[in-house]
CSV table of C-alpha atoms in Angstrom, one decimal:
chain,number,residue,atom,x,y,z
A,1,MET,CA,17.1,-0.2,-36.7
A,2,ALA,CA,19.6,-1.3,-34.1
A,3,ASN,CA,19.5,-4.8,-32.7
A,4,ILE,CA,20.9,-6.6,-29.7
A,5,HIS,CA,24.1,-7.4,-31.6
A,6,ASP,CA,24.7,-3.7,-32.2
A,7,VAL,CA,24.2,-3.0,-28.5
A,8,ALA,CA,26.6,-5.7,-27.5
A,9,ARG,CA,29.2,-4.4,-29.9
A,10,ALA,CA,28.9,-0.8,-28.8
A,11,ALA,CA,29.0,-1.7,-25.1
A,12,GLY,CA,32.0,-4.0,-25.6
A,13,VAL,CA,30.1,-7.0,-24.0
A,14,SER,CA,28.6,-10.2,-25.1
A,15,ILE,CA,25.1,-10.7,-26.4
A,16,ALA,CA,24.4,-12.9,-23.4
A,17,THR,CA,25.3,-10.0,-21.1
A,18,VAL,CA,22.9,-7.6,-22.9
A,19,SER,CA,20.2,-10.3,-22.7
A,20,ARG,CA,20.7,-10.7,-19.0
A,21,HIS,CA,20.4,-6.9,-18.5
A,22,LEU,CA,17.2,-6.8,-20.5
A,23,ALA,CA,15.8,-9.6,-18.4
A,24,GLY,CA,16.3,-7.6,-15.3
A,25,GLN,CA,19.4,-9.5,-14.0
A,26,ARG,CA,22.3,-7.7,-12.5
A,27,ILE,CA,25.4,-7.3,-14.6
A,28,ARG,CA,28.7,-5.6,-14.1
A,29,SER,CA,28.5,-3.5,-17.3
A,30,THR,CA,25.1,-1.9,-16.6
A,31,SER,CA,26.3,1.7,-17.4
A,32,ALA,CA,27.9,0.7,-20.7
A,33,VAL,CA,24.9,-1.3,-21.8
A,34,GLU,CA,22.4,1.4,-20.9
A,35,ARG,CA,24.5,4.0,-22.6
A,36,ALA,CA,24.7,1.9,-25.8
A,37,ILE,CA,20.9,1.3,-25.7
A,38,ALA,CA,20.3,5.1,-25.4
A,39,GLU,CA,22.8,6.1,-28.1
A,40,LEU,CA,21.5,3.5,-30.6
A,41,ASP,CA,17.8,4.1,-29.6
A,42,PHE,CA,17.5,0.3,-29.2
A,43,ARG,CA,14.0,-0.9,-28.5
A,44,PRO,CA,13.9,-4.6,-27.6
A,45,ASN,CA,11.2,-6.9,-29.0
A,46,THR,CA,9.8,-7.9,-25.6
A,47,SER,CA,7.4,-10.4,-27.0
A,48,ALA,CA,10.0,-12.3,-28.9
A,49,ARG,CA,12.4,-12.2,-26.0
A,50,GLY,CA,9.7,-13.5,-23.7
A,51,LEU,CA,9.2,-16.5,-25.9
A,52,ARG,CA,12.9,-17.3,-25.9
A,53,LEU,CA,13.2,-17.0,-22.2
A,54,GLY,CA,9.9,-18.7,-21.5
A,55,ARG,CA,8.6,-15.4,-20.0
A,56,HIS,CA,5.6,-13.1,-20.6
A,57,ASN,CA,7.5,-9.9,-19.5
A,58,THR,CA,4.5,-9.1,-17.4
A,59,VAL,CA,3.9,-8.6,-13.6
A,60,ALA,CA,0.3,-8.7,-12.2
A,61,ALA,CA,-0.5,-6.2,-9.5
A,62,ILE,CA,-3.6,-7.3,-7.6
A,63,VAL,CA,-5.0,-4.7,-5.2
A,64,PRO,CA,-8.1,-4.7,-3.0
A,65,ASP,CA,-9.6,-1.5,-4.4
A,66,ILE,CA,-8.4,-0.1,-7.8
A,67,SER,CA,-10.1,3.3,-7.0
A,68,ASN,CA,-8.0,3.9,-3.9
A,69,PRO,CA,-5.3,6.5,-4.8
A,70,TYR,CA,-2.9,4.8,-2.3
A,71,PHE,CA,-2.9,1.6,-4.3
A,72,ALA,CA,-2.5,3.6,-7.5
A,73,GLN,CA,0.7,5.1,-6.1
A,74,ILE,CA,2.0,1.6,-5.2
A,75,VAL,CA,1.4,0.5,-8.8
A,76,ARG,CA,3.1,3.6,-10.2
A,77,GLY,CA,6.2,3.0,-8.1
A,78,LEU,CA,6.2,-0.7,-9.2
A,79,GLU,CA,5.9,0.3,-12.9
A,80,GLU,CA,8.6,2.9,-12.7
A,81,THR,CA,11.0,0.3,-11.3
A,82,ILE,CA,10.3,-2.7,-13.6
A,83,ALA,CA,9.6,-0.9,-16.9
A,84,PRO,CA,13.3,-0.2,-17.7
A,85,ALA,CA,13.9,-4.0,-17.5
A,86,GLY,CA,11.3,-4.5,-20.2
A,87,LEU,CA,8.5,-5.6,-17.9
A,88,ARG,CA,4.9,-4.3,-18.0
A,89,VAL,CA,2.3,-4.2,-15.3
A,90,VAL,CA,-1.3,-5.4,-15.5
A,91,VAL,CA,-3.6,-4.3,-12.6
A,92,ALA,CA,-6.6,-6.1,-11.2
A,93,SER,CA,-8.9,-5.5,-8.2
A,94,SER,CA,-10.1,-8.1,-5.8
A,95,ASN,CA,-12.7,-5.7,-4.4
A,96,GLU,CA,-11.6,-6.7,-0.9
A,97,ASP,CA,-12.8,-10.3,-1.5
A,98,ALA,CA,-10.5,-13.3,-0.9
A,99,ASP,CA,-12.5,-15.6,-3.3
A,100,THR,CA,-12.1,-13.1,-6.1
A,101,GLU,CA,-8.4,-12.8,-5.3
A,102,VAL,CA,-7.9,-16.5,-5.7
A,103,GLN,CA,-9.8,-16.5,-9.0
A,104,LEU,CA,-7.6,-13.7,-10.3
A,105,LEU,CA,-4.4,-15.5,-9.2
A,106,ASN,CA,-5.5,-18.7,-11.0
A,107,ARG,CA,-6.6,-16.9,-14.2
A,108,LEU,CA,-3.5,-14.7,-14.5
A,109,SER,CA,-0.9,-17.3,-13.5
A,110,ASP,CA,-0.4,-18.6,-17.1
A,111,ALA,CA,0.0,-15.0,-18.5
A,112,VAL,CA,2.4,-13.4,-16.0
A,113,ASP,CA,5.9,-13.9,-14.6
A,114,ALA,CA,5.2,-12.6,-11.1
A,115,PHE,CA,2.7,-11.2,-8.7
A,116,VAL,CA,2.6,-8.0,-6.5
A,117,LEU,CA,-0.3,-8.6,-4.2
A,118,VAL,CA,-2.1,-6.5,-1.6
A,119,PRO,CA,-4.1,-9.3,0.1
A,120,ALA,CA,-7.8,-8.7,0.8
A,121,ILE,CA,-7.5,-10.5,4.1
A,122,GLU,CA,-5.1,-13.0,5.8
A,123,SER,CA,-6.5,-15.8,3.7
A,124,ASP,CA,-5.3,-19.4,3.9
A,125,ALA,CA,-6.8,-20.0,0.4
A,126,THR,CA,-4.7,-17.2,-1.1
A,127,LYS,CA,-1.6,-18.6,0.5
A,128,VAL,CA,-2.3,-22.1,-0.8
A,129,ALA,CA,-3.0,-20.7,-4.3
A,130,LEU,CA,0.3,-18.8,-4.4
A,131,GLU,CA,2.3,-21.8,-3.2
A,132,ARG,CA,0.7,-24.0,-5.9
A,133,ILE,CA,1.2,-21.4,-8.6
A,134,ALA,CA,4.9,-21.0,-7.5
A,135,LEU,CA,5.6,-17.7,-9.2
A,136,PRO,CA,7.7,-14.9,-7.6
A,137,THR,CA,5.4,-12.9,-5.3
A,138,VAL,CA,5.8,-9.8,-3.2
A,139,LEU,CA,3.1,-8.9,-0.6
A,140,VAL,CA,2.7,-5.2,-0.1
A,141,ASP,CA,0.9,-3.3,2.7
A,142,ARG,CA,-0.7,-6.5,4.1
A,143,VAL,CA,0.4,-10.0,4.8
A,144,LEU,CA,-1.1,-13.5,4.7
A,145,HIS,CA,0.5,-14.9,7.8
A,146,GLU,CA,3.5,-13.8,9.9
A,147,GLU,CA,5.3,-17.0,9.0
A,148,SER,CA,4.8,-16.4,5.3
A,149,ALA,CA,7.7,-17.2,3.1
A,150,PHE,CA,6.9,-14.5,0.6
A,151,ASP,CA,8.8,-11.2,0.2
A,152,VAL,CA,6.9,-8.5,2.1
A,153,VAL,CA,6.9,-4.7,2.0
A,154,VAL,CA,4.8,-2.9,4.7
A,155,VAL,CA,4.9,0.3,6.7
A,156,ASP,CA,5.2,0.7,10.4
A,157,ASN,CA,1.5,0.7,11.2
A,158,ALA,CA,2.0,0.5,14.9
A,159,ALA,CA,4.3,3.5,15.0
A,160,GLY,CA,1.8,5.5,12.9
A,161,ALA,CA,-1.1,4.7,15.3
A,162,GLU,CA,1.1,5.6,18.3
A,163,LEU,CA,2.0,8.9,16.7
A,164,ALA,CA,-1.7,9.7,16.2
A,165,ALA,CA,-2.6,8.8,19.8
A,166,ARG,CA,0.2,10.7,21.4
A,167,HIS,CA,-0.5,13.8,19.3
A,168,LEU,CA,-4.2,13.9,20.2
A,169,THR,CA,-3.7,13.0,23.9
A,170,GLY,CA,-0.9,15.6,24.0
A,171,LEU,CA,-3.4,18.2,22.9
A,172,GLY,CA,-5.5,17.3,25.9
A,173,HIS,CA,-8.2,15.2,24.3
A,174,THR,CA,-9.7,12.6,26.6
A,175,ARG,CA,-12.8,11.7,24.6
A,176,LEU,CA,-11.1,9.9,21.7
A,177,ALA,CA,-12.8,7.8,19.0
A,178,ILE,CA,-11.4,5.6,16.3
A,179,ILE,CA,-12.8,4.4,13.0
A,180,SER,CA,-11.0,1.3,11.9
A,181,GLY,CA,-10.9,-1.1,8.9
A,182,PRO,CA,-11.4,-4.8,9.1
A,183,GLN,CA,-9.5,-6.7,11.8
A,184,THR,CA,-8.8,-9.5,9.3
A,185,SER,CA,-6.1,-7.4,7.7
A,186,LEU,CA,-2.8,-6.3,9.2
A,187,PRO,CA,-3.3,-2.5,8.8
A,188,GLY,CA,-6.8,-2.6,10.2
A,189,ARG,CA,-5.9,-4.7,13.2
A,190,ILE,CA,-2.5,-3.1,14.1
A,191,ARG,CA,-3.7,0.5,13.8
A,192,HIS,CA,-6.8,-0.2,15.9
A,193,GLU,CA,-5.0,-2.1,18.6
A,194,GLN,CA,-2.0,0.3,18.9
A,195,PHE,CA,-4.1,3.5,18.9
A,196,ILE,CA,-6.1,2.2,21.8
A,197,ALA,CA,-3.0,0.9,23.6
A,198,ALA,CA,-1.1,4.2,23.1
A,199,ALA,CA,-4.1,6.2,24.4
A,200,ALA,CA,-4.3,4.0,27.5
A,201,GLU,CA,-0.6,4.7,28.2
A,202,ALA,CA,-1.7,8.4,28.4
A,203,ASN,CA,-4.5,7.4,30.8
A,204,VAL,CA,-7.2,7.8,28.1
A,205,PHE,CA,-9.7,5.0,27.8
A,206,ILE,CA,-11.7,4.7,24.6
A,207,PRO,CA,-15.2,3.3,25.3
A,208,GLU,CA,-16.6,0.5,23.1
A,209,SER,CA,-19.1,2.9,21.6
A,210,PHE,CA,-16.3,5.1,20.4
A,211,ARG,CA,-14.5,2.1,18.7
A,212,LYS,CA,-15.9,1.7,15.2
A,213,ILE,CA,-14.8,-1.3,13.1
A,214,GLY,CA,-15.9,-1.8,9.5
A,215,GLN,CA,-14.6,-1.6,5.9
A,216,PHE,CA,-11.9,0.6,4.4
A,217,THR,CA,-14.5,2.5,2.4
A,218,GLN,CA,-15.8,6.0,2.2
A,219,GLU,CA,-19.3,4.7,2.9
A,220,TYR,CA,-18.2,3.1,6.2
A,221,GLY,CA,-16.3,6.2,7.3
A,222,TYR,CA,-19.4,8.3,6.7
A,223,ALA,CA,-21.7,5.9,8.6
A,224,ALA,CA,-19.4,5.5,11.5
A,225,THR,CA,-18.9,9.3,11.9
A,226,ARG,CA,-22.7,9.8,11.9
A,227,GLU,CA,-23.0,7.3,14.7
A,228,LEU,CA,-20.3,9.0,16.7
A,229,LEU,CA,-21.9,12.4,16.2
A,230,ALA,CA,-25.2,11.0,17.5
A,231,GLU,CA,-23.7,10.0,20.9
A,232,ALA,CA,-25.1,12.0,23.8
A,233,GLU,CA,-21.6,13.1,24.6
A,234,ARG,CA,-19.7,12.9,21.4
A,235,PRO,CA,-15.9,12.6,21.0
A,236,THR,CA,-13.7,15.7,20.8
A,237,ALA,CA,-11.2,13.9,18.4
A,238,ILE,CA,-11.4,11.1,15.9
A,239,PHE,CA,-8.6,9.0,14.4
A,240,VAL,CA,-9.6,7.5,11.1
A,241,GLY,CA,-7.8,4.4,9.8
A,242,ASN,CA,-7.4,5.2,6.1
A,243,ASN,CA,-7.9,7.8,3.4
A,244,LEU,CA,-11.2,6.5,2.0
A,245,MET,CA,-12.8,6.3,5.4
A,246,ALA,CA,-11.5,9.8,6.0
A,247,HIS,CA,-13.3,11.1,2.9
A,248,GLY,CA,-16.6,9.7,4.3
A,249,ALA,CA,-15.9,11.1,7.8
A,250,LEU,CA,-15.2,14.6,6.4
A,251,LYS,CA,-18.5,14.4,4.4
A,252,ALA,CA,-20.4,13.6,7.6
A,253,LEU,CA,-18.7,16.4,9.6
A,254,ASN,CA,-19.5,18.9,6.8
A,255,GLU,CA,-23.1,17.8,6.6
A,256,ALA,CA,-23.5,18.2,10.4
A,257,ARG,CA,-21.8,21.6,10.2
A,258,ILE,CA,-19.2,20.6,12.7
A,259,ALA,CA,-16.3,23.1,12.8
A,260,VAL,CA,-12.9,21.3,12.5
A,261,PRO,CA,-10.9,21.6,14.7
A,262,ALA,CA,-12.8,24.2,16.9
A,263,GLU,CA,-15.5,21.6,17.8
A,264,LEU,CA,-13.9,18.3,16.8
A,265,SER,CA,-10.3,17.4,15.8
A,266,MET,CA,-9.7,14.8,13.1
A,267,LEU,CA,-6.5,12.9,12.1
A,268,SER,CA,-6.3,10.0,9.6
A,269,PHE,CA,-3.9,7.4,8.3
A,270,ASP,CA,-2.8,8.0,4.7
A,271,ASP,CA,-2.3,11.4,3.0
A,272,PHE,CA,-4.5,12.2,0.0
A,273,ALA,CA,-4.4,14.6,-2.9
A,274,LEU,CA,-6.8,17.3,-1.6
A,275,ALA,CA,-5.8,17.1,2.1
A,276,GLU,CA,-3.7,20.3,1.9
A,277,LEU,CA,-6.5,22.2,0.0
A,278,LEU,CA,-9.3,21.5,2.5
A,279,ASN,CA,-10.4,24.2,4.9
A,280,PRO,CA,-8.8,23.5,7.3
A,281,PRO,CA,-5.9,21.5,5.7
A,282,HIS,CA,-6.1,17.9,7.0
A,283,SER,CA,-3.5,16.3,9.3
A,284,VAL,CA,-2.4,12.8,8.5
A,285,ILE,CA,-0.1,9.9,9.1
A,286,SER,CA,1.9,9.8,5.9
A,287,ARG,CA,3.5,6.7,4.4
A,288,PRO,CA,5.6,6.3,1.3
A,289,ALA,CA,3.3,4.5,-1.1
A,290,GLY,CA,5.4,5.1,-4.1
A,291,LEU,CA,8.5,3.7,-2.4
A,292,GLU,CA,6.6,0.6,-1.3
A,293,GLY,CA,5.9,0.0,-5.0
A,294,GLN,CA,9.5,0.6,-6.0
A,295,ILE,CA,10.9,-1.8,-3.4
A,296,ALA,CA,8.3,-4.4,-4.5
A,297,GLY,CA,9.6,-3.9,-8.1
A,298,GLU,CA,13.2,-4.4,-6.9
A,299,ARG,CA,12.3,-7.6,-5.1
A,300,ILE,CA,10.5,-8.9,-8.2
A,301,LEU,CA,13.5,-8.2,-10.4
A,302,HIS,CA,15.8,-9.8,-7.9
A,303,ARG,CA,13.6,-12.9,-7.5
A,304,LEU,CA,13.2,-13.4,-11.3
A,305,ALA,CA,17.0,-13.3,-11.5
A,306,GLU,CA,17.7,-15.4,-8.3
A,307,PRO,CA,14.5,-17.3,-7.4
A,308,ASP,CA,16.0,-19.3,-4.6
A,309,THR,CA,17.2,-16.5,-2.3
A,310,PRO,CA,15.6,-16.1,1.1
A,311,ALA,CA,12.4,-14.0,1.5
A,312,VAL,CA,12.9,-10.4,2.7
A,313,LYS,CA,10.6,-8.3,4.9
A,314,ARG,CA,10.9,-4.5,4.6
A,315,ILE,CA,9.1,-2.2,7.1
A,316,LEU,CA,9.2,1.4,6.0
A,317,PRO,CA,8.8,4.3,8.4
A,318,VAL,CA,5.8,6.6,8.6
A,319,SER,CA,5.5,10.3,9.8
A,320,LEU,CA,3.0,12.7,11.3
A,321,THR,CA,2.1,15.4,8.9
A,322,LEU,CA,0.5,18.2,10.9
A,323,ARG,CA,-1.7,20.7,9.2
A,324,ALA,CA,-4.7,22.4,10.8
A,325,SER,CA,-7.4,19.8,11.5
A,326,THR,CA,-6.3,19.1,15.1
A,327,ALA,CA,-6.2,21.4,18.1
A,328,ALA,CA,-6.9,21.4,21.8
A,329,PRO,CA,-10.4,20.2,22.7
A,330,PRO,CA,-13.1,22.9,23.1
A,331,THR,CA,-13.6,24.2,26.6
A,332,ALA,CA,-16.9,23.6,28.3
A,333,PRO,CA,-19.2,26.6,28.3
């Protein structure tokens, strides 16, 4: 079985260079080392290497809801990026609870080398815990505070909400409703505020009764949609703030036998696996979840190699994926 000495000899580099490559550090001879590893079918002993380097070769990904496919895509992108460097991922769910999040950080801090965290809320306790633990950390999708010193990877939530509002008002809708997640998180707050502001720019005012704020869950999407349908004059279009709430909203519309989009248009933030297979196919604001995870992985590798470099914030673009769930509002009889 090939060892690190064989790889170094075949690549024409030092053993130290191969070790740096396996630890995720940047080297000039990457192609030669990777070619030697492949040709020799070299499989590093990650546990032994971790002991020598004082590392666990493990990154913890803590997400608010492990059942949400969006977070699963982030973790997959993360894993694809760091696995070639010999790092593995462990995943834990905070269940959208900041106290649980802090407990997980404290429990895992002695067993991992870095964290990729989707914060439950903008919690001071989480920020303090991370600063005390002092491990490389990348925040994805949500932030703790704008002045945070951590690496951040998010999408342009404001642009997505504006795209949604402009599309629906452009179709002629004046009775718009919005179902939003908690305002204690960046996505919930920005999408809510920007959708309402963009609608106002088109001279469409959204009444308080049409502004629903709750949790990023299927249950809340269902309950909020039921409330909107019970209004004496219900909305002609609904913008839903994430994929899980959209599942609940669609369930409520189906139970009420509301024809989409003939009677009511619907557009949501986040694509989901069955959106194209629905009848009608569902229009969404799409964002690159896998790419978010990949960039988070790149930042982790970079920070493990160069821990003192300045924090970086990446804002990724979103797009409007039009299918068939939105149309002009129904005409009065």
